[in-house]
mmCIF file of C-alpha atoms in Angstrom:
data_model
loop_
_atom_site.group_PDB
_atom_site.id
_atom_site.type_symbol
_atom_site.label_atom_id
_atom_site.label_comp_id
_atom_site.label_asym_id
_atom_site.label_seq_id
_atom_site.Cartn_x
_atom_site.Cartn_y
_atom_site.Cartn_z
ATOM 1 C CA MET A 273 5.808 -3.172 24.920
ATOM 2 C CA LEU A 274 4.371 -5.368 22.041
ATOM 3 C CA ASN A 275 6.915 -7.816 20.748
ATOM 4 C CA VAL A 276 6.662 -7.373 17.217
ATOM 5 C CA GLY A 277 8.169 -9.672 14.120
ATOM 6 C CA ILE A 278 9.103 -9.025 10.347
ATOM 7 C CA ILE A 279 8.991 -12.081 8.444
ATOM 8 C CA GLY A 280 10.951 -11.159 5.089
ATOM 9 C CA ALA A 281 12.985 -8.490 6.522
ATOM 10 C CA SER A 282 15.544 -8.282 3.995
ATOM 11 C CA GLY A 283 13.468 -6.665 1.205
ATOM 12 C CA TYR A 284 12.659 -3.102 0.802
ATOM 13 C CA THR A 285 9.255 -3.520 2.546
ATOM 14 C CA GLY A 286 11.137 -5.191 5.337
ATOM 15 C CA VAL A 287 13.782 -2.661 6.011
ATOM 16 C CA GLU A 288 11.193 0.026 6.018
ATOM 17 C CA LEU A 289 9.148 -1.480 8.765
ATOM 18 C CA ALA A 290 12.425 -2.107 10.801
ATOM 19 C CA ARG A 291 13.186 1.579 10.145
ATOM 20 C CA ILE A 292 9.645 2.573 11.290
ATOM 21 C CA LEU A 293 9.253 0.268 14.104
ATOM 22 C CA SER A 294 12.874 1.558 15.345
ATOM 23 C CA VAL A 295 11.156 4.588 16.574
ATOM 24 C CA HIS A 296 7.688 3.349 17.748
ATOM 25 C CA PRO A 297 7.373 3.875 21.518
ATOM 26 C CA GLU A 298 4.835 1.086 21.853
ATOM 27 C CA VAL A 299 6.811 -1.907 20.216
ATOM 28 C CA ARG A 300 9.877 -4.009 20.530
ATOM 29 C CA LEU A 301 11.343 -5.499 17.390
ATOM 30 C CA THR A 302 12.210 -9.083 18.516
ATOM 31 C CA VAL A 303 12.801 -11.187 15.337
ATOM 32 C CA ALA A 304 13.588 -10.296 11.734
ATOM 33 C CA THR A 305 13.543 -13.286 9.181
ATOM 34 C CA SER A 306 15.578 -13.729 6.185
ATOM 35 C CA ARG A 307 16.743 -17.012 4.339
ATOM 36 C CA GLN A 308 19.547 -15.367 2.031
ATOM 37 C CA PHE A 309 20.991 -13.222 5.190
ATOM 38 C CA ALA A 310 20.576 -15.443 7.957
ATOM 39 C CA GLY A 311 23.164 -15.246 10.856
ATOM 40 C CA GLN A 312 23.951 -11.741 9.898
ATOM 41 C CA PRO A 313 22.963 -8.527 11.486
ATOM 42 C CA LEU A 314 20.214 -6.692 9.920
ATOM 43 C CA SER A 315 22.161 -3.699 10.301
ATOM 44 C CA ALA A 316 24.909 -5.138 8.319
ATOM 45 C CA VAL A 317 22.554 -5.751 5.439
ATOM 46 C CA PHE A 318 21.108 -2.262 5.648
ATOM 47 C CA PRO A 319 23.505 -0.012 7.051
ATOM 48 C CA ASN A 320 21.004 2.682 7.710
ATOM 49 C CA LEU A 321 19.916 0.618 10.582
ATOM 50 C CA ARG A 322 22.960 1.006 12.539
ATOM 51 C CA LYS A 323 22.598 1.759 16.311
ATOM 52 C CA ARG A 324 18.874 1.756 15.485
ATOM 53 C CA VAL A 325 18.145 -2.105 14.991
ATOM 54 C CA ASP A 326 20.056 -4.582 16.842
ATOM 55 C CA LEU A 327 18.770 -8.012 15.587
ATOM 56 C CA LEU A 328 20.466 -11.131 13.843
ATOM 57 C CA CYS A 329 18.525 -12.219 10.600
ATOM 58 C CA GLU A 330 17.132 -15.597 11.154
ATOM 59 C CA ASP A 331 15.657 -18.365 9.060
ATOM 60 C CA LEU A 332 12.845 -19.745 10.984
ATOM 61 C CA ALA A 333 9.739 -21.905 10.395
ATOM 62 C CA PRO A 334 6.332 -20.622 11.433
ATOM 63 C CA GLU A 335 6.210 -23.006 14.518
ATOM 64 C CA GLN A 336 9.545 -21.602 15.617
ATOM 65 C CA LEU A 337 8.263 -18.039 15.250
ATOM 66 C CA VAL A 338 5.163 -17.993 17.355
ATOM 67 C CA ASP A 339 7.195 -17.987 20.588
ATOM 68 C CA ARG A 340 9.242 -14.852 19.547
ATOM 69 C CA ALA A 341 6.597 -12.222 19.029
ATOM 70 C CA ASP A 342 2.989 -11.395 19.689
ATOM 71 C CA PHE A 343 2.366 -9.425 16.250
ATOM 72 C CA PHE A 344 3.872 -10.196 12.653
ATOM 73 C CA PHE A 345 4.333 -8.434 9.612
ATOM 74 C CA ALA A 346 4.406 -11.009 6.705
ATOM 75 C CA ALA A 347 6.782 -8.983 4.279
ATOM 76 C CA VAL A 348 6.958 -12.146 2.075
ATOM 77 C CA PRO A 349 6.263 -12.948 -1.777
ATOM 78 C CA HIS A 350 2.560 -14.042 -2.695
ATOM 79 C CA LYS A 351 2.061 -17.787 -2.140
ATOM 80 C CA THR A 352 4.633 -17.506 0.714
ATOM 81 C CA ALA A 353 2.210 -15.789 3.105
ATOM 82 C CA MET A 354 -0.501 -18.252 2.873
ATOM 83 C CA ALA A 355 1.816 -20.733 3.978
ATOM 84 C CA LEU A 356 2.713 -18.649 7.186
ATOM 85 C CA VAL A 357 -0.449 -17.115 8.325
ATOM 86 C CA PRO A 358 -2.691 -19.708 9.217
ATOM 87 C CA THR A 359 0.217 -20.993 11.920
ATOM 88 C CA LEU A 360 0.336 -17.568 13.361
ATOM 89 C CA LEU A 361 -3.339 -17.068 13.642
ATOM 90 C CA ALA A 362 -3.871 -20.521 15.371
ATOM 91 C CA ALA A 363 -1.244 -19.504 17.929
ATOM 92 C CA GLY A 364 -3.143 -16.237 18.774
ATOM 93 C CA LYS A 365 -1.120 -13.883 17.001
ATOM 94 C CA LYS A 366 -2.245 -10.890 14.937
ATOM 95 C CA VAL A 367 -0.898 -10.341 11.574
ATOM 96 C CA VAL A 368 -0.772 -7.683 8.651
ATOM 97 C CA ASP A 369 0.086 -9.362 5.346
ATOM 98 C CA LEU A 370 1.981 -7.215 2.949
ATOM 99 C CA SER A 371 1.405 -9.582 -0.011
ATOM 100 C CA ALA A 372 -1.839 -10.148 -2.198
ATOM 101 C CA ASP A 373 -2.765 -13.573 -0.792
ATOM 102 C CA PHE A 374 -5.555 -12.118 1.292
ATOM 103 C CA ARG A 375 -6.415 -8.798 -0.609
ATOM 104 C CA ILE A 376 -9.058 -10.313 -3.162
ATOM 105 C CA ARG A 377 -12.151 -11.205 -1.494
ATOM 106 C CA ASP A 378 -13.092 -13.838 -4.277
ATOM 107 C CA ALA A 379 -10.583 -16.896 -4.035
ATOM 108 C CA ALA A 380 -11.435 -17.903 -7.731
ATOM 109 C CA VAL A 381 -10.337 -14.267 -8.790
ATOM 110 C CA TYR A 382 -7.212 -14.625 -6.841
ATOM 111 C CA GLU A 383 -6.436 -17.938 -8.300
ATOM 112 C CA GLN A 384 -7.034 -16.383 -11.918
ATOM 113 C CA TRP A 385 -4.383 -13.898 -11.444
ATOM 114 C CA TYR A 386 -1.741 -15.311 -9.087
ATOM 115 C CA GLN A 387 -2.066 -19.286 -8.022
ATOM 116 C CA PRO A 388 -4.270 -21.872 -6.148
ATOM 117 C CA HIS A 389 -5.086 -20.703 -2.763
ATOM 118 C CA THR A 390 -4.296 -22.911 0.121
ATOM 119 C CA CYS A 391 -6.313 -21.394 3.061
ATOM 120 C CA PRO A 392 -9.339 -19.540 1.201
ATOM 121 C CA GLU A 393 -11.196 -19.801 4.250
ATOM 122 C CA LEU A 394 -9.090 -16.917 5.779
ATOM 123 C CA ILE A 395 -9.861 -14.725 2.712
ATOM 124 C CA ALA A 396 -13.443 -13.814 4.036
ATOM 125 C CA GLU A 397 -12.104 -12.969 7.746
ATOM 126 C CA ALA A 398 -9.022 -10.797 6.327
ATOM 127 C CA VAL A 399 -9.819 -6.967 6.540
ATOM 128 C CA TYR A 400 -8.696 -5.014 3.459
ATOM 129 C CA GLY A 401 -6.263 -2.676 5.359
ATOM 130 C CA LEU A 402 -6.983 0.644 3.588
ATOM 131 C CA PRO A 403 -7.828 2.827 7.110
ATOM 132 C CA GLU A 404 -9.642 5.711 5.196
ATOM 133 C CA LEU A 405 -12.362 3.262 3.774
ATOM 134 C CA TYR A 406 -12.340 0.202 6.742
ATOM 135 C CA ARG A 407 -10.664 1.769 9.780
ATOM 136 C CA GLU A 408 -13.466 0.294 12.303
ATOM 137 C CA GLN A 409 -12.911 -3.331 10.817
ATOM 138 C CA VAL A 410 -9.299 -2.907 10.966
ATOM 139 C CA ARG A 411 -9.525 -2.236 14.607
ATOM 140 C CA LYS A 412 -11.362 -5.367 15.270
ATOM 141 C CA ALA A 413 -9.291 -7.569 12.953
ATOM 142 C CA ARG A 414 -6.622 -10.235 13.821
ATOM 143 C CA LEU A 415 -5.867 -10.420 10.017
ATOM 144 C CA VAL A 416 -5.397 -7.350 8.008
ATOM 145 C CA ALA A 417 -4.499 -7.740 4.155
ATOM 146 C CA ASN A 418 -2.267 -4.634 3.660
ATOM 147 C CA PRO A 419 -3.452 -3.019 0.368
ATOM 148 C CA GLY A 420 -0.947 -2.792 -3.039
ATOM 149 C CA CYS A 421 0.533 0.414 -3.716
ATOM 150 C CA TYR A 422 -0.913 1.188 -6.887
ATOM 151 C CA PRO A 423 -4.471 0.352 -5.291
ATOM 152 C CA THR A 424 -3.891 2.511 -2.487
ATOM 153 C CA SER A 425 -3.144 5.716 -4.543
ATOM 154 C CA ILE A 426 -6.021 4.764 -7.024
ATOM 155 C CA THR A 427 -8.711 4.173 -4.484
ATOM 156 C CA LEU A 428 -8.025 7.072 -2.349
ATOM 157 C CA GLY A 429 -8.004 9.356 -5.424
ATOM 158 C CA LEU A 430 -11.335 7.886 -6.763
ATOM 159 C CA ALA A 431 -13.320 7.383 -3.635
ATOM 160 C CA PRO A 432 -15.214 10.820 -3.100
ATOM 161 C CA LEU A 433 -16.208 10.687 -6.954
ATOM 162 C CA LEU A 434 -17.340 7.086 -6.605
ATOM 163 C CA ARG A 435 -19.465 7.571 -3.491
ATOM 164 C CA GLU A 436 -21.343 10.697 -4.575
ATOM 165 C CA LYS A 437 -21.968 8.886 -8.348
ATOM 166 C CA LEU A 438 -20.329 12.039 -9.771
ATOM 167 C CA ILE A 439 -18.589 10.058 -12.418
ATOM 168 C CA ASP A 440 -19.304 7.445 -15.121
ATOM 169 C CA PRO A 441 -17.273 4.372 -13.840
ATOM 170 C CA ALA A 442 -17.162 2.921 -17.443
ATOM 171 C CA THR A 443 -14.982 6.035 -18.641
ATOM 172 C CA MET A 444 -12.255 5.554 -16.096
ATOM 173 C CA ILE A 445 -8.730 5.648 -17.247
ATOM 174 C CA ILE A 446 -5.849 5.270 -14.898
ATOM 175 C CA ASP A 447 -2.149 6.193 -15.873
ATOM 176 C CA SER A 448 0.293 5.299 -12.974
ATOM 177 C CA LYS A 449 4.055 5.698 -12.641
ATOM 178 C CA SER A 450 5.956 4.007 -9.897
ATOM 179 C CA GLY A 451 9.672 4.254 -8.812
ATOM 180 C CA THR A 452 11.580 1.078 -9.314
ATOM 181 C CA SER A 453 11.514 -0.002 -5.698
ATOM 182 C CA GLY A 454 7.977 -1.276 -6.563
ATOM 183 C CA ALA A 455 9.728 -4.278 -8.362
ATOM 184 C CA GLY A 456 11.405 -5.255 -5.122
ATOM 185 C CA ARG A 457 15.174 -6.102 -4.274
ATOM 186 C CA SER A 458 15.655 -9.010 -6.228
ATOM 187 C CA ALA A 459 18.064 -8.798 -9.068
ATOM 188 C CA SER A 460 16.636 -8.203 -12.587
ATOM 189 C CA ILE A 461 17.773 -6.840 -15.646
ATOM 190 C CA ASP A 462 14.600 -4.755 -16.160
ATOM 191 C CA THR A 463 15.561 -2.645 -12.943
ATOM 192 C CA LEU A 464 19.504 -2.433 -13.470
ATOM 193 C CA TYR A 465 20.735 1.208 -13.466
ATOM 194 C CA CYS A 466 21.552 1.109 -17.118
ATOM 195 C CA GLU A 467 18.097 -0.076 -17.809
ATOM 196 C CA VAL A 468 16.147 2.548 -15.834
ATOM 197 C CA ALA A 469 18.029 5.787 -15.809
ATOM 198 C CA ASP A 470 17.318 8.617 -18.433
ATOM 199 C CA GLY A 471 14.306 6.301 -19.612
ATOM 200 C CA PHE A 472 10.835 5.973 -19.001
ATOM 201 C CA ARG A 473 8.521 3.178 -20.129
ATOM 202 C CA ALA A 474 5.146 1.474 -19.764
ATOM 203 C CA TYR A 475 5.018 -2.122 -18.760
ATOM 204 C CA LYS A 476 2.312 -4.666 -18.007
ATOM 205 C CA VAL A 477 -0.008 -2.944 -20.876
ATOM 206 C CA GLY A 478 -3.351 -4.142 -21.856
ATOM 207 C CA GLY A 479 -4.973 -5.152 -18.648
ATOM 208 C CA THR A 480 -2.235 -7.765 -17.410
ATOM 209 C CA HIS A 481 -0.858 -6.005 -14.058
ATOM 210 C CA ARG A 482 -1.878 -8.221 -11.225
ATOM 211 C CA HIS A 483 -2.973 -5.096 -9.028
ATOM 212 C CA ILE A 484 -6.245 -4.644 -11.410
ATOM 213 C CA PRO A 485 -8.425 -7.303 -9.820
ATOM 214 C CA GLU A 486 -7.765 -5.553 -6.332
ATOM 215 C CA ILE A 487 -8.273 -2.008 -7.706
ATOM 216 C CA GLU A 488 -11.382 -3.057 -9.474
ATOM 217 C CA GLN A 489 -12.570 -4.701 -6.297
ATOM 218 C CA GLU A 490 -12.383 -1.677 -4.261
ATOM 219 C CA LEU A 491 -13.715 0.913 -6.795
ATOM 220 C CA SER A 492 -16.778 -1.606 -7.377
ATOM 221 C CA ALA A 493 -17.398 -1.419 -3.725
ATOM 222 C CA LEU A 494 -17.390 2.324 -3.742
ATOM 223 C CA ALA A 495 -19.510 2.825 -6.822
ATOM 224 C CA GLY A 496 -21.995 0.143 -5.793
ATOM 225 C CA SER A 497 -21.888 -1.877 -9.162
ATOM 226 C CA LYS A 498 -19.159 -3.785 -11.045
ATOM 227 C CA VAL A 499 -16.234 -1.606 -12.371
ATOM 228 C CA THR A 500 -13.908 -2.523 -14.874
ATOM 229 C CA ILE A 501 -10.841 -0.248 -15.639
ATOM 230 C CA SER A 502 -8.383 0.706 -18.168
ATOM 231 C CA PHE A 503 -5.082 0.863 -16.146
ATOM 232 C CA THR A 504 -1.359 1.275 -17.426
ATOM 233 C CA PRO A 505 1.577 1.194 -15.022
ATOM 234 C CA HIS A 506 4.745 3.133 -16.084
ATOM 235 C CA LEU A 507 8.272 2.769 -14.674
ATOM 236 C CA LEU A 508 9.919 5.777 -13.400
ATOM 237 C CA PRO A 509 13.770 6.527 -12.992
ATOM 238 C CA ILE A 510 13.407 7.097 -9.492
ATOM 239 C CA SER A 511 13.684 5.169 -6.294
ATOM 240 C CA ARG A 512 10.356 5.391 -4.586
ATOM 241 C CA GLY A 513 7.075 7.094 -5.326
ATOM 242 C CA ILE A 514 3.823 6.891 -7.348
ATOM 243 C CA LEU A 515 2.073 9.301 -9.334
ATOM 244 C CA SER A 516 -1.455 8.258 -10.424
ATOM 245 C CA THR A 517 -3.197 10.337 -13.061
ATOM 246 C CA ILE A 518 -6.874 9.335 -13.302
ATOM 247 C CA TYR A 519 -9.541 10.552 -15.989
ATOM 248 C CA ALA A 520 -13.092 10.037 -15.888
ATOM 249 C CA SER A 521 -16.201 11.592 -17.371
ATOM 250 C CA LEU A 522 -18.319 13.752 -15.143
ATOM 251 C CA LYS A 523 -22.173 12.685 -15.138
ATOM 252 C CA ALA A 524 -23.508 16.511 -15.204
ATOM 253 C CA SER A 525 -22.147 19.432 -16.966
ATOM 254 C CA LYS A 526 -22.749 21.749 -14.064
ATOM 255 C CA ILE A 527 -20.336 20.540 -11.775
ATOM 256 C CA SER A 528 -17.343 22.882 -11.179
ATOM 257 C CA GLU A 529 -13.812 22.624 -10.095
ATOM 258 C CA GLN A 530 -14.710 24.386 -7.003
ATOM 259 C CA ASP A 531 -17.281 21.612 -6.280
ATOM 260 C CA ILE A 532 -15.103 18.871 -6.861
ATOM 261 C CA GLN A 533 -12.426 20.639 -4.609
ATOM 262 C CA ALA A 534 -14.780 21.276 -2.009
ATOM 263 C CA LEU A 535 -15.815 17.376 -1.923
ATOM 264 C CA TYR A 536 -12.337 16.374 -1.499
ATOM 265 C CA GLU A 537 -11.579 18.782 1.302
ATOM 266 C CA ASP A 538 -14.458 17.661 3.039
ATOM 267 C CA THR A 539 -14.079 13.956 2.491
ATOM 268 C CA TYR A 540 -10.514 13.738 3.835
ATOM 269 C CA LYS A 541 -10.416 16.812 6.613
ATOM 270 C CA ASN A 542 -10.172 14.581 9.092
ATOM 271 C CA GLU A 543 -7.530 11.979 7.678
ATOM 272 C CA PRO A 544 -4.260 12.377 9.186
ATOM 273 C CA PHE A 545 -2.722 11.027 6.060
ATOM 274 C CA VAL A 546 -4.517 12.146 3.098
ATOM 275 C CA ARG A 547 -3.680 15.800 2.073
ATOM 276 C CA VAL A 548 -5.901 17.734 -0.394
ATOM 277 C CA CYS A 549 -3.515 20.149 -2.452
ATOM 278 C CA PRO A 550 -4.938 23.836 -2.535
ATOM 279 C CA ALA A 551 -7.054 24.615 -5.505
ATOM 280 C CA GLY A 552 -4.787 25.260 -8.386
ATOM 281 C CA SER A 553 -2.087 22.983 -6.855
ATOM 282 C CA LEU A 554 -0.994 19.484 -7.744
ATOM 283 C CA PRO A 555 0.734 16.732 -6.017
ATOM 284 C CA ALA A 556 4.435 15.640 -6.651
ATOM 285 C CA THR A 557 6.215 12.341 -5.876
ATOM 286 C CA GLN A 558 9.144 14.156 -4.031
ATOM 287 C CA HIS A 559 6.554 15.986 -1.660
ATOM 288 C CA VAL A 560 5.585 12.474 -0.021
ATOM 289 C CA ARG A 561 8.774 10.577 -0.350
ATOM 290 C CA GLY A 562 9.452 8.631 3.097
ATOM 291 C CA SER A 563 6.122 9.797 4.502
ATOM 292 C CA ASN A 564 3.035 7.985 4.995
ATOM 293 C CA CYS A 565 1.015 10.686 2.988
ATOM 294 C CA CYS A 566 -1.038 10.631 -0.005
ATOM 295 C CA ASP A 567 -1.285 13.875 -1.704
ATOM 296 C CA ILE A 568 -4.398 14.287 -4.065
ATOM 297 C CA GLY A 569 -5.103 17.107 -6.513
ATOM 298 C CA VAL A 570 -8.028 17.623 -8.706
ATOM 299 C CA LYS A 571 -8.919 19.570 -11.863
ATOM 300 C CA VAL A 572 -11.957 19.868 -14.185
ATOM 301 C CA ASP A 573 -11.314 19.985 -18.048
ATOM 302 C CA GLN A 574 -14.679 21.880 -18.964
ATOM 303 C CA ARG A 575 -13.887 21.325 -22.624
ATOM 304 C CA THR A 576 -14.039 17.503 -22.573
ATOM 305 C CA GLY A 577 -16.340 17.057 -19.541
ATOM 306 C CA ARG A 578 -13.969 15.245 -17.579
ATOM 307 C CA VAL A 579 -12.474 15.418 -14.229
ATOM 308 C CA ILE A 580 -8.680 14.555 -13.813
ATOM 309 C CA VAL A 581 -7.634 13.396 -10.263
ATOM 310 C CA ILE A 582 -3.877 13.178 -9.627
ATOM 311 C CA SER A 583 -2.495 11.224 -6.588
ATOM 312 C CA ALA A 584 0.880 10.860 -5.269
ATOM 313 C CA ILE A 585 2.228 8.449 -2.428
ATOM 314 C CA ASP A 586 5.443 6.794 -1.541
ATOM 315 C CA ASN A 587 5.119 3.283 -2.729
ATOM 316 C CA ILE A 588 6.967 1.705 0.297
ATOM 317 C CA ALA A 589 5.298 3.820 2.922
ATOM 318 C CA LYS A 590 1.863 4.711 2.250
ATOM 319 C CA GLY A 591 1.963 1.992 -0.503
ATOM 320 C CA ALA A 592 3.291 -0.613 1.629
ATOM 321 C CA SER A 593 5.305 -0.662 5.165
ATOM 322 C CA GLY A 594 3.515 2.952 6.678
ATOM 323 C CA GLN A 595 0.253 1.856 5.945
ATOM 324 C CA ALA A 596 1.095 -1.828 7.425
ATOM 325 C CA VAL A 597 2.352 0.434 10.866
ATOM 326 C CA GLN A 598 -0.964 2.620 10.176
ATOM 327 C CA ASN A 599 -2.850 -0.638 10.548
ATOM 328 C CA MET A 600 -0.815 -2.104 13.433
ATOM 329 C CA ASN A 601 -1.518 1.019 15.380
ATOM 330 C CA LEU A 602 -5.432 0.580 14.585
ATOM 331 C CA MET A 603 -5.406 -3.185 15.726
ATOM 332 C CA ASN A 604 -3.810 -2.243 19.066
ATOM 333 C CA GLY A 605 -5.662 0.674 20.019
ATOM 334 C CA TRP A 606 -2.928 2.975 19.603
ATOM 335 C CA ASP A 607 -2.920 6.287 17.753
ATOM 336 C CA GLU A 608 -2.918 5.501 14.052
ATOM 337 C CA THR A 609 -0.269 8.126 13.505
ATOM 338 C CA CYS A 610 2.142 6.738 15.997
ATOM 339 C CA ALA A 611 5.483 6.712 14.554
ATOM 340 C CA LEU A 612 4.500 7.912 11.344
ATOM 341 C CA ARG A 613 4.152 11.627 11.795
ATOM 342 C CA GLY A 614 7.340 12.620 10.073
ATOM 343 C CA ALA A 615 7.251 15.074 7.236
ATOM 344 C CA ALA A 616 8.541 13.713 3.612
ATOM 345 C CA PHE A 617 12.174 13.699 2.909
ATOM 346 C CA PHE A 618 12.964 16.798 0.885
ATOM 347 C CA PRO A 619 14.771 17.483 -1.418
#
């Protein structure tokens, strides 16, 4: 059994990690940290974990953590992670970081969008944890940067088209919608029930969302050239889920919807968590809720010569904690679907 710790267990990604790990046959959850709830049972903070997780929340320094587990999930805010990770790695531990601190390969770009980086030397070592693109690198890693939720849905949605150079990258327009859990668990007026229910709005409009450099980094790698995107996120009045609708111009008018469908089916036929919808069918957030799946549907608008890709994920699962466990499985040589095979919650 591998002893595993969750640093930052009192957020939505932390409780989702605890929920998944509670049924994982290869691990033992031995430590869960939380400054706010230190001394309280994690199952008192999250009653869904009663009789599933028997741990007290603790407020521990990195030096105190290293003797408590061999593998760590850092489910903490940006900047906090970079202060923790060097100590854990120096002690011989493996880490999956759920913040953005090690996702962006260029430290200058990270600092432009976030804040000064205190350990840029680890950026080059960190593996971007999207298994469908970097599976073999993840297997060998000791530090994995777990992708953001929007980048996961968008990168998986566009990868086949960019690899085959079937679209003009300059024409890509990405319209994404997320449930409110994407904003985290901290109190905020913008995510109060009365501010969200019965409404629908865009936010971070005009190229200001912090996931943009991460998305452009991965799409540029797939395209083989620098990509700049138009990306607008929206807030849905639901708790969890992301639906991304992506538009791009096809390079050749002779490419049919059947060709695109076949490309996606062939690309993802052996991927356990990417499900290409049957021709004529499109994804919905309620069909992936609570699962580690990414559902993708494609359509071709012959009138405009554009392809439309729609992808759906659960932002807390495949967009965060589920994918983090998938990476842990790979890093330890286990079946990557272990503890992640459950079907989506429905209804």
